[in-house]
Structures are given as structure tokens and as C-alpha cells.
């Protein structure tokens, strides 16, 4: 059984996960000490729970959440053990979160949403609650991190110190210095640290990556990704304070581009520009739209390529929650993708109900058996692949170094952080930034 990168094939039939072949390959979800693998989800916001500021379900396309739903289903399928833990900072919101889980997931899919929550329900604020949760885990267990960007480094490092495998939302961290420290710590601890960049698991993006690598030298890349301005209310607590729209959205297509260019080209300089006005009018100290212009060096030919990555969170309400598209030109051809529009639209009798939907990401409608039916979605498969690889590492059938070729590991995504940090520095210092490289040709600083 192949237990490597799950994105190179369609998931097998549900019945397969109960077969002896699968159980033998994954050790029946046991680690090397024989204990069932537990999963701690750090962060209790929209992406994990579907619950947002103001004490209600999200109005976005993620009103059932993603991370919590996926791990409840992974448990339902027997791919992880019984323990699912969620750590936030405000314990007083967890009763409502559990009610939301019950109605939106448990009752709807007939699936257990049992979870342990940190801090306790009577605690108003505890920013270190995740430490208490981690202390109940054992080596080889799993941690996901979906918290404000400036908190990632400390949480990831605490997990690594405890021998836990980590999947962190993008960006991994905001600085190259911190990213390099994570790489070193993960290597020393022998744990898997990966970024949750689900576009890599979209079959169309996977196919595009392979086609791009057959188009000769890199010439030009342009991407755009946006969210409607009402989303800024969801992000009010951290927008423009702990991070910006480039870290939040440009990170997706920068990662895809870095992945497509892996071993072929590297970014060498970055210039950032920004539009302002809308967010500040809302009382949020953030740029509206950020564009990063990046020069790339083709490693063999030394030819120069250019890239323009743009992200915005002040878009109008359209037929999709998030516009997302890119154009790539190589010396031997080109590729263009509009990920938001897959030729699938729906409409109801209500005004404004017309929508372009994308169940290839997260399919929230039920399956034929009445349970959750979104296990083929790329928003699901990124977590599934991480869990399978973590299990393989625990069983000794995989080594961490082997995963660099198939997963967005901390070790292979340093160029992503370098571009993002250089963009932020360029905006702040009002000049172009040059990325410097060490003796191993890994990004190490700026000038």
C-alpha cells in the first residue's frame, strides 16, 4: 500500500479504510507505543469551528468550519483515535461552539462531535491554554495550528519540543529567521512540520504544476485572490495588527508558484505596493490590497522571470466568496486557472442567491450514506495526507526527509516565507528587497 502523498490519486472507496491492507500500513492508528493517535486543534475561530466574533456561525462559505469537521470525520472513519481536543483563548464561547457543532455537524451528518476544550468554560481569557492541552498528549500525536499569524512560531515550537507532528496554516511564520529555526528544531526532533496549503491537493492545480514543469524556463506569473470586505469584521481583532492581507491570501499562490518552480528557479528580489482607504475607514489599520512584484532566477539558464501576486480583502460581494486565479507563462507555453469558477452555478428564488459553487474544495452536502460527503475535497485531503504521513513516521515506515518531495514541509517552503517577509519589509521600508541565500542555496536573509 502506498501511504505517501495522497494527492497523486483519488481517495479509495470508503470500505478500503477498514481493510487489513490499510490497517497494516497505518498501524491501525497506533503509534510506536501502541496508543491511539490524538489530535489537538489549536485555534477556535472560523476555519476550525465555523464560529466567528459576535457569537454566531460564519456567513462565509465555511459556516460548518473545516478543521473540526475534517477531524471529526477522520475519527468517524477510524483514521485517528478517540481524542479530539480544541484549544482557544476564550473558554466562555465553547458552550455555544459545542451547540454549533451539534446542530451543524453532529445532527446533520449523524456523527460524533465529542471534543475536549481548553480553557475551561468559565475562563474568559487564557492565551496559553494550548500548553495545558499539549501536556495531555504523547509523542507522535498531531497538532493543527489555525491562529493569528504572529502566534504561530511559539505554538509550533512548543509542539515540536513535545515530539508532536504539526500542520500549521499558512503562513507558517512571518519571518525567515523563525522559519529556519522551525526547520532546525523539527529535524532535531524527527517530527513532521507542514503547512496547510490545500491548493496543492486540488487536482487541477496538481495537473497544472506538472504541465508547468514541462514548459521550459519560467517567464511570467500573475495571481489574484480576494475576499469580500465584510470578512474584515471577522478579522478585526488581528487585521493590520498581527498580519496583513498578503500573508493571509498571497501566501496561497506564492506557495503554488514556489512548488511549481521547486529545483528549477528561485526568487531573488521583491517590491511591494499597497492600496489603502477602505479598511482604515472601518477603523482597521490595514492595507486594502497588496501587490508583490518578484524577480525570479532560472537556475540553469540564468534567465530572469517575473511574478506579480495580488491579494485584497475589500472586494464586493460576488457570486463567489473568494476570487482566485492565476496565469503562468513559460518559454514553451502557458497555463491559466480560475479556481473560483468551475462551471457550476446555483440559484434560488431569493435576490442575490446566484452563486458559483466549488464542492471540489469542501463538499458540505451529505454523501449517499447520509453522512459527510466531502472526503474527496482538497480542503479535506490536505489534512488526510498529513495524518497518514504522521502515522507512517510513527510506525517507522517513513522518514521525515522523504516527505520533502511530496508535502509542503517546513523544509521546502522557506522561499514562501522569504517572499512574504520581503514584501512586508518593502512596504515598510519603501524600497526593493533582495533575498540572500546560504551555501545550501536556501534563503537566509535580505539586503
Tab-separated table of C-alpha atoms in Angstrom:
chain	number	residue	atom	x	y	z
A	1	UNK	CA	0.000	0.000	0.000
A	2	UNK	CA	1.260	3.455	-0.898
A	3	UNK	CA	0.970	5.649	2.200
A	4	UNK	CA	2.703	8.675	0.712
A	5	UNK	CA	1.250	11.803	-0.770
A	6	UNK	CA	-2.462	11.192	-1.186
A	7	UNK	CA	-2.852	13.919	-3.773
A	8	UNK	CA	-1.415	11.816	-6.582
A	9	UNK	CA	-4.520	9.677	-6.735
A	10	UNK	CA	-8.214	9.745	-5.927
A	11	UNK	CA	-9.074	8.523	-2.432
A	12	UNK	CA	-10.017	4.831	-2.398
A	13	UNK	CA	-13.546	3.645	-1.631
A	14	UNK	CA	-14.654	4.126	1.960
A	15	UNK	CA	-14.641	0.368	2.522
A	16	UNK	CA	-10.905	0.287	1.818
A	17	UNK	CA	-10.139	2.089	5.086
A	18	UNK	CA	-11.400	-0.921	7.017
A	19	UNK	CA	-9.305	-3.463	5.134
A	20	UNK	CA	-6.335	-5.344	6.544
A	21	UNK	CA	-4.044	-3.708	3.971
A	22	UNK	CA	-4.829	-0.207	5.188
A	23	UNK	CA	-4.700	-1.144	8.850
A	24	UNK	CA	-1.323	-2.819	8.347
A	25	UNK	CA	0.089	0.222	6.566
A	26	UNK	CA	-1.060	2.729	9.187
A	27	UNK	CA	-0.590	0.537	12.216
A	28	UNK	CA	-4.339	0.686	12.898
A	29	UNK	CA	-3.875	4.289	14.000
A	30	UNK	CA	-1.441	3.277	16.728
A	31	UNK	CA	1.879	4.960	17.385
A	32	UNK	CA	5.110	3.120	18.205
A	33	UNK	CA	3.989	2.841	21.845
A	34	UNK	CA	0.641	1.358	20.915
A	35	UNK	CA	-1.578	4.320	21.810
A	36	UNK	CA	-4.288	5.745	19.563
A	37	UNK	CA	-3.256	8.976	17.861
A	38	UNK	CA	-4.893	12.081	19.337
A	39	UNK	CA	-5.429	15.381	17.516
A	40	UNK	CA	-5.202	18.827	19.120
A	41	UNK	CA	-6.699	21.677	17.090
A	42	UNK	CA	-5.172	24.961	18.270
A	43	UNK	CA	-7.404	27.901	17.384
A	44	UNK	CA	-11.181	28.037	17.761
A	45	UNK	CA	-12.027	30.536	15.025
A	46	UNK	CA	-13.907	30.318	11.755
A	47	UNK	CA	-11.686	27.855	9.907
A	48	UNK	CA	-11.669	25.375	12.781
A	49	UNK	CA	-15.212	25.725	14.145
A	50	UNK	CA	-17.263	27.801	11.679
A	51	UNK	CA	-17.949	30.124	14.618
A	52	UNK	CA	-16.981	33.819	14.467
A	53	UNK	CA	-16.822	37.004	16.520
A	54	UNK	CA	-20.234	38.028	17.773
A	55	UNK	CA	-21.185	34.522	18.831
A	56	UNK	CA	-22.723	33.109	15.655
A	57	UNK	CA	-21.978	30.859	12.714
A	58	UNK	CA	-19.929	32.350	9.903
A	59	UNK	CA	-21.718	33.928	6.950
A	60	UNK	CA	-18.923	32.837	4.634
A	61	UNK	CA	-18.668	29.580	2.693
A	62	UNK	CA	-17.229	27.921	5.817
A	63	UNK	CA	-20.175	28.092	8.216
A	64	UNK	CA	-19.589	24.487	9.297
A	65	UNK	CA	-15.883	25.142	9.682
A	66	UNK	CA	-13.212	22.972	8.108
A	67	UNK	CA	-10.644	21.648	10.589
A	68	UNK	CA	-13.060	20.472	13.272
A	69	UNK	CA	-15.376	18.846	10.739
A	70	UNK	CA	-12.480	17.071	8.999
A	71	UNK	CA	-11.058	15.645	12.225
A	72	UNK	CA	-14.457	14.553	13.497
A	73	UNK	CA	-14.842	12.663	10.223
A	74	UNK	CA	-11.311	11.231	10.341
A	75	UNK	CA	-12.235	9.861	13.754
A	76	UNK	CA	-15.571	8.612	12.401
A	77	UNK	CA	-13.616	6.656	9.780
A	78	UNK	CA	-11.166	5.283	12.352
A	79	UNK	CA	-8.164	7.149	10.924
A	80	UNK	CA	-7.333	8.769	14.277
A	81	UNK	CA	-8.081	7.812	17.870
A	82	UNK	CA	-10.988	8.927	20.011
A	83	UNK	CA	-9.418	12.102	21.385
A	84	UNK	CA	-10.028	15.378	19.544
A	85	UNK	CA	-9.014	18.453	21.554
A	86	UNK	CA	-9.639	22.121	20.721
A	87	UNK	CA	-7.680	24.931	22.348
A	88	UNK	CA	-8.712	28.567	22.070
A	89	UNK	CA	-8.260	31.608	24.284
A	90	UNK	CA	-11.849	32.221	25.429
A	91	UNK	CA	-13.419	29.310	27.272
A	92	UNK	CA	-16.742	31.087	27.692
A	93	UNK	CA	-17.548	30.720	23.997
A	94	UNK	CA	-17.127	26.935	23.960
A	95	UNK	CA	-20.686	26.089	25.109
A	96	UNK	CA	-22.008	27.880	22.011
A	97	UNK	CA	-19.318	26.303	19.851
A	98	UNK	CA	-20.388	22.859	21.043
A	99	UNK	CA	-24.021	23.713	20.301
A	100	UNK	CA	-22.981	24.809	16.818
A	101	UNK	CA	-21.019	21.579	16.295
A	102	UNK	CA	-24.036	19.535	17.371
A	103	UNK	CA	-26.518	21.224	15.051
A	104	UNK	CA	-24.257	21.909	12.048
A	105	UNK	CA	-22.226	18.681	12.102
A	106	UNK	CA	-23.378	16.124	14.663
A	107	UNK	CA	-27.104	16.140	13.919
A	108	UNK	CA	-26.684	16.905	10.220
A	109	UNK	CA	-24.192	14.113	9.457
A	110	UNK	CA	-25.116	11.748	12.324
A	111	UNK	CA	-21.515	11.955	13.534
A	112	UNK	CA	-19.934	12.347	16.962
A	113	UNK	CA	-18.620	15.846	17.708
A	114	UNK	CA	-17.264	14.926	21.133
A	115	UNK	CA	-14.224	17.032	21.942
A	116	UNK	CA	-12.158	18.245	24.871
A	117	UNK	CA	-11.891	22.033	25.033
A	118	UNK	CA	-9.286	24.327	26.580
A	119	UNK	CA	-9.524	26.581	28.578
A	120	UNK	CA	-12.447	25.595	30.800
A	121	UNK	CA	-15.839	27.110	30.063
A	122	UNK	CA	-15.635	29.605	32.954
A	123	UNK	CA	-12.300	31.115	31.825
A	124	UNK	CA	-12.662	34.409	29.979
A	125	UNK	CA	-9.174	34.560	28.544
A	126	UNK	CA	-6.122	32.298	28.600
A	127	UNK	CA	-3.676	32.726	25.730
A	128	UNK	CA	-1.615	29.740	26.908
A	129	UNK	CA	-4.454	27.218	27.139
A	130	UNK	CA	-2.905	25.238	24.290
A	131	UNK	CA	0.029	24.355	26.571
A	132	UNK	CA	-2.271	22.584	29.028
A	133	UNK	CA	-3.811	20.701	26.115
A	134	UNK	CA	-0.403	19.724	24.704
A	135	UNK	CA	0.653	18.416	28.089
A	136	UNK	CA	-2.073	15.757	27.862
A	137	UNK	CA	-0.670	14.427	24.565
A	138	UNK	CA	2.095	11.918	23.890
A	139	UNK	CA	4.892	11.916	21.338
A	140	UNK	CA	3.632	11.205	17.844
A	141	UNK	CA	0.252	12.845	18.345
A	142	UNK	CA	-0.976	15.572	15.975
A	143	UNK	CA	-1.385	19.338	16.366
A	144	UNK	CA	-3.003	21.741	13.911
A	145	UNK	CA	-2.426	25.485	14.282
A	146	UNK	CA	-5.029	27.938	12.980
A	147	UNK	CA	-4.423	31.100	14.991
A	148	UNK	CA	-3.311	34.672	14.198
A	149	UNK	CA	-0.069	34.681	12.219
A	150	UNK	CA	2.119	36.234	14.904
A	151	UNK	CA	1.308	33.387	17.325
A	152	UNK	CA	2.353	30.509	15.054
A	153	UNK	CA	6.051	30.385	15.930
A	154	UNK	CA	5.627	29.892	19.671
A	155	UNK	CA	2.852	27.312	19.292
A	156	UNK	CA	4.698	25.294	16.640
A	157	UNK	CA	7.922	25.290	18.653
A	158	UNK	CA	6.116	24.127	21.797
A	159	UNK	CA	4.601	21.251	19.824
A	160	UNK	CA	7.966	20.284	18.349
A	161	UNK	CA	9.558	20.269	21.824
A	162	UNK	CA	6.974	17.675	22.872
A	163	UNK	CA	7.606	15.449	19.858
A	164	UNK	CA	4.278	16.273	18.203
A	165	UNK	CA	3.636	16.416	14.457
A	166	UNK	CA	2.377	19.835	13.345
A	167	UNK	CA	0.263	21.139	10.494
A	168	UNK	CA	0.178	24.940	10.550
A	169	UNK	CA	-1.984	27.217	8.476
A	170	UNK	CA	-0.253	29.497	6.012
A	171	UNK	CA	1.909	31.431	6.527
A	172	UNK	CA	3.979	29.126	8.713
A	173	UNK	CA	5.516	32.214	10.301
A	174	UNK	CA	6.051	35.840	9.305
A	175	UNK	CA	9.863	35.884	9.285
A	176	UNK	CA	12.534	33.812	7.598
A	177	UNK	CA	14.541	33.722	10.822
A	178	UNK	CA	11.698	31.990	12.655
A	179	UNK	CA	11.065	29.638	9.741
A	180	UNK	CA	14.690	28.477	9.739
A	181	UNK	CA	14.509	27.842	13.493
A	182	UNK	CA	11.431	25.665	12.990
A	183	UNK	CA	13.191	23.673	10.266
A	184	UNK	CA	16.174	23.029	12.543
A	185	UNK	CA	14.007	22.105	15.528
A	186	UNK	CA	11.795	19.734	13.515
A	187	UNK	CA	14.825	17.965	12.057
A	188	UNK	CA	16.343	17.508	15.513
A	189	UNK	CA	13.069	16.190	16.976
A	190	UNK	CA	12.301	13.951	14.000
A	191	UNK	CA	8.751	15.267	13.617
A	192	UNK	CA	6.732	16.310	10.601
A	193	UNK	CA	6.018	20.031	10.335
A	194	UNK	CA	3.949	21.022	7.301
A	195	UNK	CA	1.923	23.968	6.047
A	196	UNK	CA	-1.774	23.557	5.270
A	197	UNK	CA	-1.835	24.879	1.708
A	198	UNK	CA	-4.735	22.982	0.226
A	199	UNK	CA	-4.337	24.241	-3.341
A	200	UNK	CA	-1.610	21.615	-3.697
A	201	UNK	CA	-4.331	18.995	-3.281
A	202	UNK	CA	-6.665	20.444	-5.925
A	203	UNK	CA	-6.470	18.012	-8.852
A	204	UNK	CA	-6.474	20.914	-11.332
A	205	UNK	CA	-3.609	22.711	-9.575
A	206	UNK	CA	-1.692	19.429	-9.301
A	207	UNK	CA	-2.129	18.850	-13.007
A	208	UNK	CA	-1.122	22.449	-13.750
A	209	UNK	CA	2.049	22.064	-11.701
A	210	UNK	CA	3.128	19.046	-13.738
A	211	UNK	CA	2.353	20.793	-17.029
A	212	UNK	CA	4.226	23.922	-15.924
A	213	UNK	CA	7.332	21.857	-15.226
A	214	UNK	CA	7.317	20.775	-18.892
A	215	UNK	CA	7.135	24.319	-20.284
A	216	UNK	CA	10.811	25.184	-20.120
A	217	UNK	CA	12.151	28.255	-18.357
A	218	UNK	CA	9.860	30.361	-16.212
A	219	UNK	CA	8.814	33.637	-17.814
A	220	UNK	CA	5.857	35.272	-16.056
A	221	UNK	CA	3.282	34.524	-13.345
A	222	UNK	CA	0.371	36.683	-12.196
A	223	UNK	CA	-2.156	35.777	-9.495
A	224	UNK	CA	-5.118	37.421	-7.795
A	225	UNK	CA	-7.047	36.369	-4.705
A	226	UNK	CA	-9.657	38.331	-2.744
A	227	UNK	CA	-12.373	38.164	-0.116
A	228	UNK	CA	-15.359	40.490	0.405
A	229	UNK	CA	-14.968	43.422	2.772
A	230	UNK	CA	-17.459	42.038	5.311
A	231	UNK	CA	-14.808	39.429	6.085
A	232	UNK	CA	-12.723	42.207	7.632
A	233	UNK	CA	-15.186	42.243	10.533
A	234	UNK	CA	-14.332	38.594	11.181
A	235	UNK	CA	-10.638	39.507	11.149
A	236	UNK	CA	-10.935	42.802	13.023
A	237	UNK	CA	-9.017	41.510	16.063
A	238	UNK	CA	-5.847	40.881	14.062
A	239	UNK	CA	-6.103	42.515	10.614
A	240	UNK	CA	-3.296	45.023	10.196
A	241	UNK	CA	-2.018	44.273	13.694
A	242	UNK	CA	-0.644	40.753	13.713
A	243	UNK	CA	-0.639	40.287	9.944
A	244	UNK	CA	-1.746	41.654	6.563
A	245	UNK	CA	-3.678	40.557	3.500
A	246	UNK	CA	-0.533	39.457	1.656
A	247	UNK	CA	0.433	36.973	4.370
A	248	UNK	CA	-3.186	35.837	4.518
A	249	UNK	CA	-4.035	35.372	0.825
A	250	UNK	CA	-0.963	35.918	-1.382
A	251	UNK	CA	0.602	33.022	0.517
A	252	UNK	CA	-1.629	30.569	-1.400
A	253	UNK	CA	-0.395	31.335	-4.904
A	254	UNK	CA	3.149	32.120	-3.792
A	255	UNK	CA	3.287	28.622	-2.335
A	256	UNK	CA	1.911	27.131	-5.537
A	257	UNK	CA	4.468	29.021	-7.600
A	258	UNK	CA	7.350	28.012	-5.315
A	259	UNK	CA	6.166	24.393	-5.520
A	260	UNK	CA	5.951	24.534	-9.321
A	261	UNK	CA	9.464	26.015	-9.514
A	262	UNK	CA	11.000	23.608	-6.966
A	263	UNK	CA	14.558	22.898	-8.101
A	264	UNK	CA	14.065	24.989	-11.276
A	265	UNK	CA	14.065	28.678	-10.240
A	266	UNK	CA	14.316	30.843	-7.135
A	267	UNK	CA	13.017	34.309	-6.118
A	268	UNK	CA	15.727	36.972	-5.888
A	269	UNK	CA	14.044	40.347	-5.320
A	270	UNK	CA	10.698	41.695	-4.118
A	271	UNK	CA	8.931	45.059	-4.384
A	272	UNK	CA	5.673	45.631	-2.524
A	273	UNK	CA	2.977	48.251	-3.194
A	274	UNK	CA	-0.388	48.714	-1.491
A	275	UNK	CA	-3.776	50.415	-1.822
A	276	UNK	CA	-5.423	51.910	1.267
A	277	UNK	CA	-8.632	53.573	2.400
A	278	UNK	CA	-11.476	51.081	2.850
A	279	UNK	CA	-10.084	49.202	5.864
A	280	UNK	CA	-8.993	52.412	7.580
A	281	UNK	CA	-12.487	53.855	7.112
A	282	UNK	CA	-13.745	50.802	9.002
A	283	UNK	CA	-11.311	51.566	11.807
A	284	UNK	CA	-8.950	48.732	10.841
A	285	UNK	CA	-5.244	49.685	10.468
A	286	UNK	CA	-4.573	47.607	7.384
A	287	UNK	CA	-3.858	47.928	3.690
A	288	UNK	CA	-6.802	47.095	1.423
A	289	UNK	CA	-4.848	45.423	-1.344
A	290	UNK	CA	-1.201	44.369	-1.535
A	291	UNK	CA	0.737	43.565	-4.706
A	292	UNK	CA	4.181	41.942	-4.648
A	293	UNK	CA	6.337	42.109	-7.774
A	294	UNK	CA	9.039	39.445	-7.667
A	295	UNK	CA	12.012	38.698	-9.899
A	296	UNK	CA	12.929	35.034	-10.276
A	297	UNK	CA	16.182	33.473	-11.488
A	298	UNK	CA	16.025	30.325	-13.613
A	299	UNK	CA	18.757	28.198	-12.058
A	300	UNK	CA	20.279	26.584	-15.172
A	301	UNK	CA	19.904	29.241	-17.857
A	302	UNK	CA	20.149	32.260	-15.506
A	303	UNK	CA	17.227	33.805	-17.399
A	304	UNK	CA	15.011	36.169	-15.406
A	305	UNK	CA	11.284	35.635	-14.829
A	306	UNK	CA	8.764	37.977	-13.222
A	307	UNK	CA	5.796	37.375	-10.931
A	308	UNK	CA	3.001	39.634	-9.682
A	309	UNK	CA	0.965	38.401	-6.701
A	310	UNK	CA	-2.074	40.468	-5.621
A	311	UNK	CA	-4.383	39.948	-2.631
A	312	UNK	CA	-7.306	42.030	-1.352
A	313	UNK	CA	-9.924	41.864	1.395
A	314	UNK	CA	-12.087	44.781	0.266
A	315	UNK	CA	-13.779	43.117	-2.724
A	316	UNK	CA	-17.501	43.408	-3.298
A	317	UNK	CA	-19.910	40.548	-2.710
A	318	UNK	CA	-19.945	38.471	-5.865
A	319	UNK	CA	-21.009	35.026	-6.971
A	320	UNK	CA	-18.076	33.540	-5.027
A	321	UNK	CA	-16.718	34.223	-1.563
A	322	UNK	CA	-13.132	34.333	-2.798
A	323	UNK	CA	-11.896	35.255	-6.271
A	324	UNK	CA	-8.784	33.195	-7.024
A	325	UNK	CA	-6.970	32.779	-10.297
A	326	UNK	CA	-3.529	32.752	-11.913
A	327	UNK	CA	-1.787	32.901	-15.278
A	328	UNK	CA	1.579	31.254	-15.937
A	329	UNK	CA	3.802	31.740	-18.969
A	330	UNK	CA	6.808	29.542	-19.623
A	331	UNK	CA	9.187	29.668	-22.558
A	332	UNK	CA	7.270	26.809	-24.192
A	333	UNK	CA	3.666	27.552	-23.297
A	334	UNK	CA	1.204	28.881	-20.777
A	335	UNK	CA	-1.384	27.815	-18.158
A	336	UNK	CA	-4.410	29.726	-16.866
A	337	UNK	CA	-6.710	28.732	-13.995
A	338	UNK	CA	-9.777	30.350	-12.467
A	339	UNK	CA	-10.170	28.258	-9.341
A	340	UNK	CA	-13.273	30.112	-8.187
A	341	UNK	CA	-15.355	29.305	-11.270
A	342	UNK	CA	-15.649	25.634	-12.182
A	343	UNK	CA	-18.669	25.988	-14.470
A	344	UNK	CA	-21.052	25.069	-11.639
A	345	UNK	CA	-23.677	27.603	-10.568
A	346	UNK	CA	-26.759	27.563	-8.374
A	347	UNK	CA	-29.655	29.966	-7.867
A	348	UNK	CA	-32.776	30.208	-5.741
A	349	UNK	CA	-35.821	32.456	-5.600
A	350	UNK	CA	-34.145	34.890	-3.203
A	351	UNK	CA	-32.492	38.026	-4.545
A	352	UNK	CA	-28.713	37.628	-4.676
A	353	UNK	CA	-28.841	33.839	-4.444
A	354	UNK	CA	-26.923	33.219	-7.674
A	355	UNK	CA	-23.611	31.591	-6.804
A	356	UNK	CA	-20.672	29.817	-8.378
A	357	UNK	CA	-20.036	26.897	-6.062
A	358	UNK	CA	-16.940	24.755	-5.622
A	359	UNK	CA	-17.576	21.455	-3.820
A	360	UNK	CA	-14.160	20.315	-5.064
A	361	UNK	CA	-12.802	22.293	-2.090
A	362	UNK	CA	-15.254	21.365	0.683
A	363	UNK	CA	-18.428	19.465	-0.158
A	364	UNK	CA	-20.841	20.096	2.692
A	365	UNK	CA	-23.783	18.220	1.223
A	366	UNK	CA	-24.327	14.686	2.503
A	367	UNK	CA	-22.986	11.566	0.901
A	368	UNK	CA	-25.157	8.718	-0.338
A	369	UNK	CA	-24.992	7.093	3.100
A	370	UNK	CA	-26.351	10.230	4.786
A	371	UNK	CA	-23.032	11.082	6.400
A	372	UNK	CA	-20.431	13.677	5.461
A	373	UNK	CA	-19.778	13.503	1.722
A	374	UNK	CA	-16.741	15.725	1.257
A	375	UNK	CA	-13.835	13.333	1.651
A	376	UNK	CA	-12.585	13.898	-1.908
A	377	UNK	CA	-12.328	17.679	-1.465
A	378	UNK	CA	-8.896	19.235	-1.487
A	379	UNK	CA	-9.713	21.119	1.709
A	380	UNK	CA	-10.114	17.672	3.316
A	381	UNK	CA	-7.343	15.772	1.568
A	382	UNK	CA	-4.568	18.060	2.806
A	383	UNK	CA	-5.351	17.017	6.396
A	384	UNK	CA	-5.852	13.378	5.460
A	385	UNK	CA	-2.426	13.245	3.795
A	386	UNK	CA	-0.822	14.834	6.854
A	387	UNK	CA	-2.444	12.309	9.206
A	388	UNK	CA	-1.388	9.331	7.077
A	389	UNK	CA	2.212	10.570	6.843
A	390	UNK	CA	2.371	11.266	10.590
A	391	UNK	CA	1.184	7.718	11.224
A	392	UNK	CA	3.783	6.333	8.824
A	393	UNK	CA	6.522	8.262	10.650
A	394	UNK	CA	5.337	6.902	13.984
A	395	UNK	CA	5.458	3.367	12.590
A	396	UNK	CA	8.943	3.875	11.163
A	397	UNK	CA	7.861	3.168	7.590
A	398	UNK	CA	8.707	6.729	6.511
A	399	UNK	CA	11.470	9.191	7.313
A	400	UNK	CA	10.894	12.944	7.537
A	401	UNK	CA	13.429	13.720	4.789
A	402	UNK	CA	11.447	11.565	2.358
A	403	UNK	CA	8.428	13.834	2.658
A	404	UNK	CA	10.099	16.926	1.170
A	405	UNK	CA	9.337	15.676	-2.343
A	406	UNK	CA	5.627	15.177	-1.731
A	407	UNK	CA	4.440	17.525	1.016
A	408	UNK	CA	4.599	21.268	1.851
A	409	UNK	CA	7.054	20.677	4.682
A	410	UNK	CA	8.713	23.457	6.632
A	411	UNK	CA	11.959	22.476	4.948
A	412	UNK	CA	10.688	23.089	1.396
A	413	UNK	CA	8.663	26.263	1.945
A	414	UNK	CA	11.296	28.731	3.151
A	415	UNK	CA	11.137	30.617	-0.158
A	416	UNK	CA	7.435	31.301	0.507
A	417	UNK	CA	8.234	32.972	3.811
A	418	UNK	CA	11.153	34.829	2.224
A	419	UNK	CA	8.893	36.381	-0.426
A	420	UNK	CA	6.186	37.307	2.082
A	421	UNK	CA	8.597	38.856	4.581
A	422	UNK	CA	10.459	40.699	1.821
A	423	UNK	CA	7.113	42.095	0.663
A	424	UNK	CA	6.260	43.360	4.126
A	425	UNK	CA	9.741	44.853	4.528
A	426	UNK	CA	9.456	46.505	1.120
A	427	UNK	CA	6.182	48.162	2.106
A	428	UNK	CA	7.556	49.323	5.434
A	429	UNK	CA	10.934	50.496	4.138
A	430	UNK	CA	9.613	51.740	0.777
A	431	UNK	CA	12.301	50.024	-1.267
A	432	UNK	CA	13.006	46.850	-3.204
A	433	UNK	CA	14.334	43.941	-1.142
A	434	UNK	CA	16.919	41.410	-2.327
A	435	UNK	CA	16.729	37.856	-0.967
A	436	UNK	CA	20.081	36.359	0.044
A	437	UNK	CA	20.939	32.644	0.058
A	438	UNK	CA	23.253	30.446	2.121
A	439	UNK	CA	25.754	27.786	0.998
A	440	UNK	CA	22.920	25.285	0.562
A	441	UNK	CA	21.046	27.741	-1.666
A	442	UNK	CA	18.326	28.231	0.948
A	443	UNK	CA	17.058	31.783	1.632
A	444	UNK	CA	18.735	33.198	4.713
A	445	UNK	CA	18.210	36.980	4.766
A	446	UNK	CA	17.643	40.260	2.935
A	447	UNK	CA	19.538	43.305	1.784
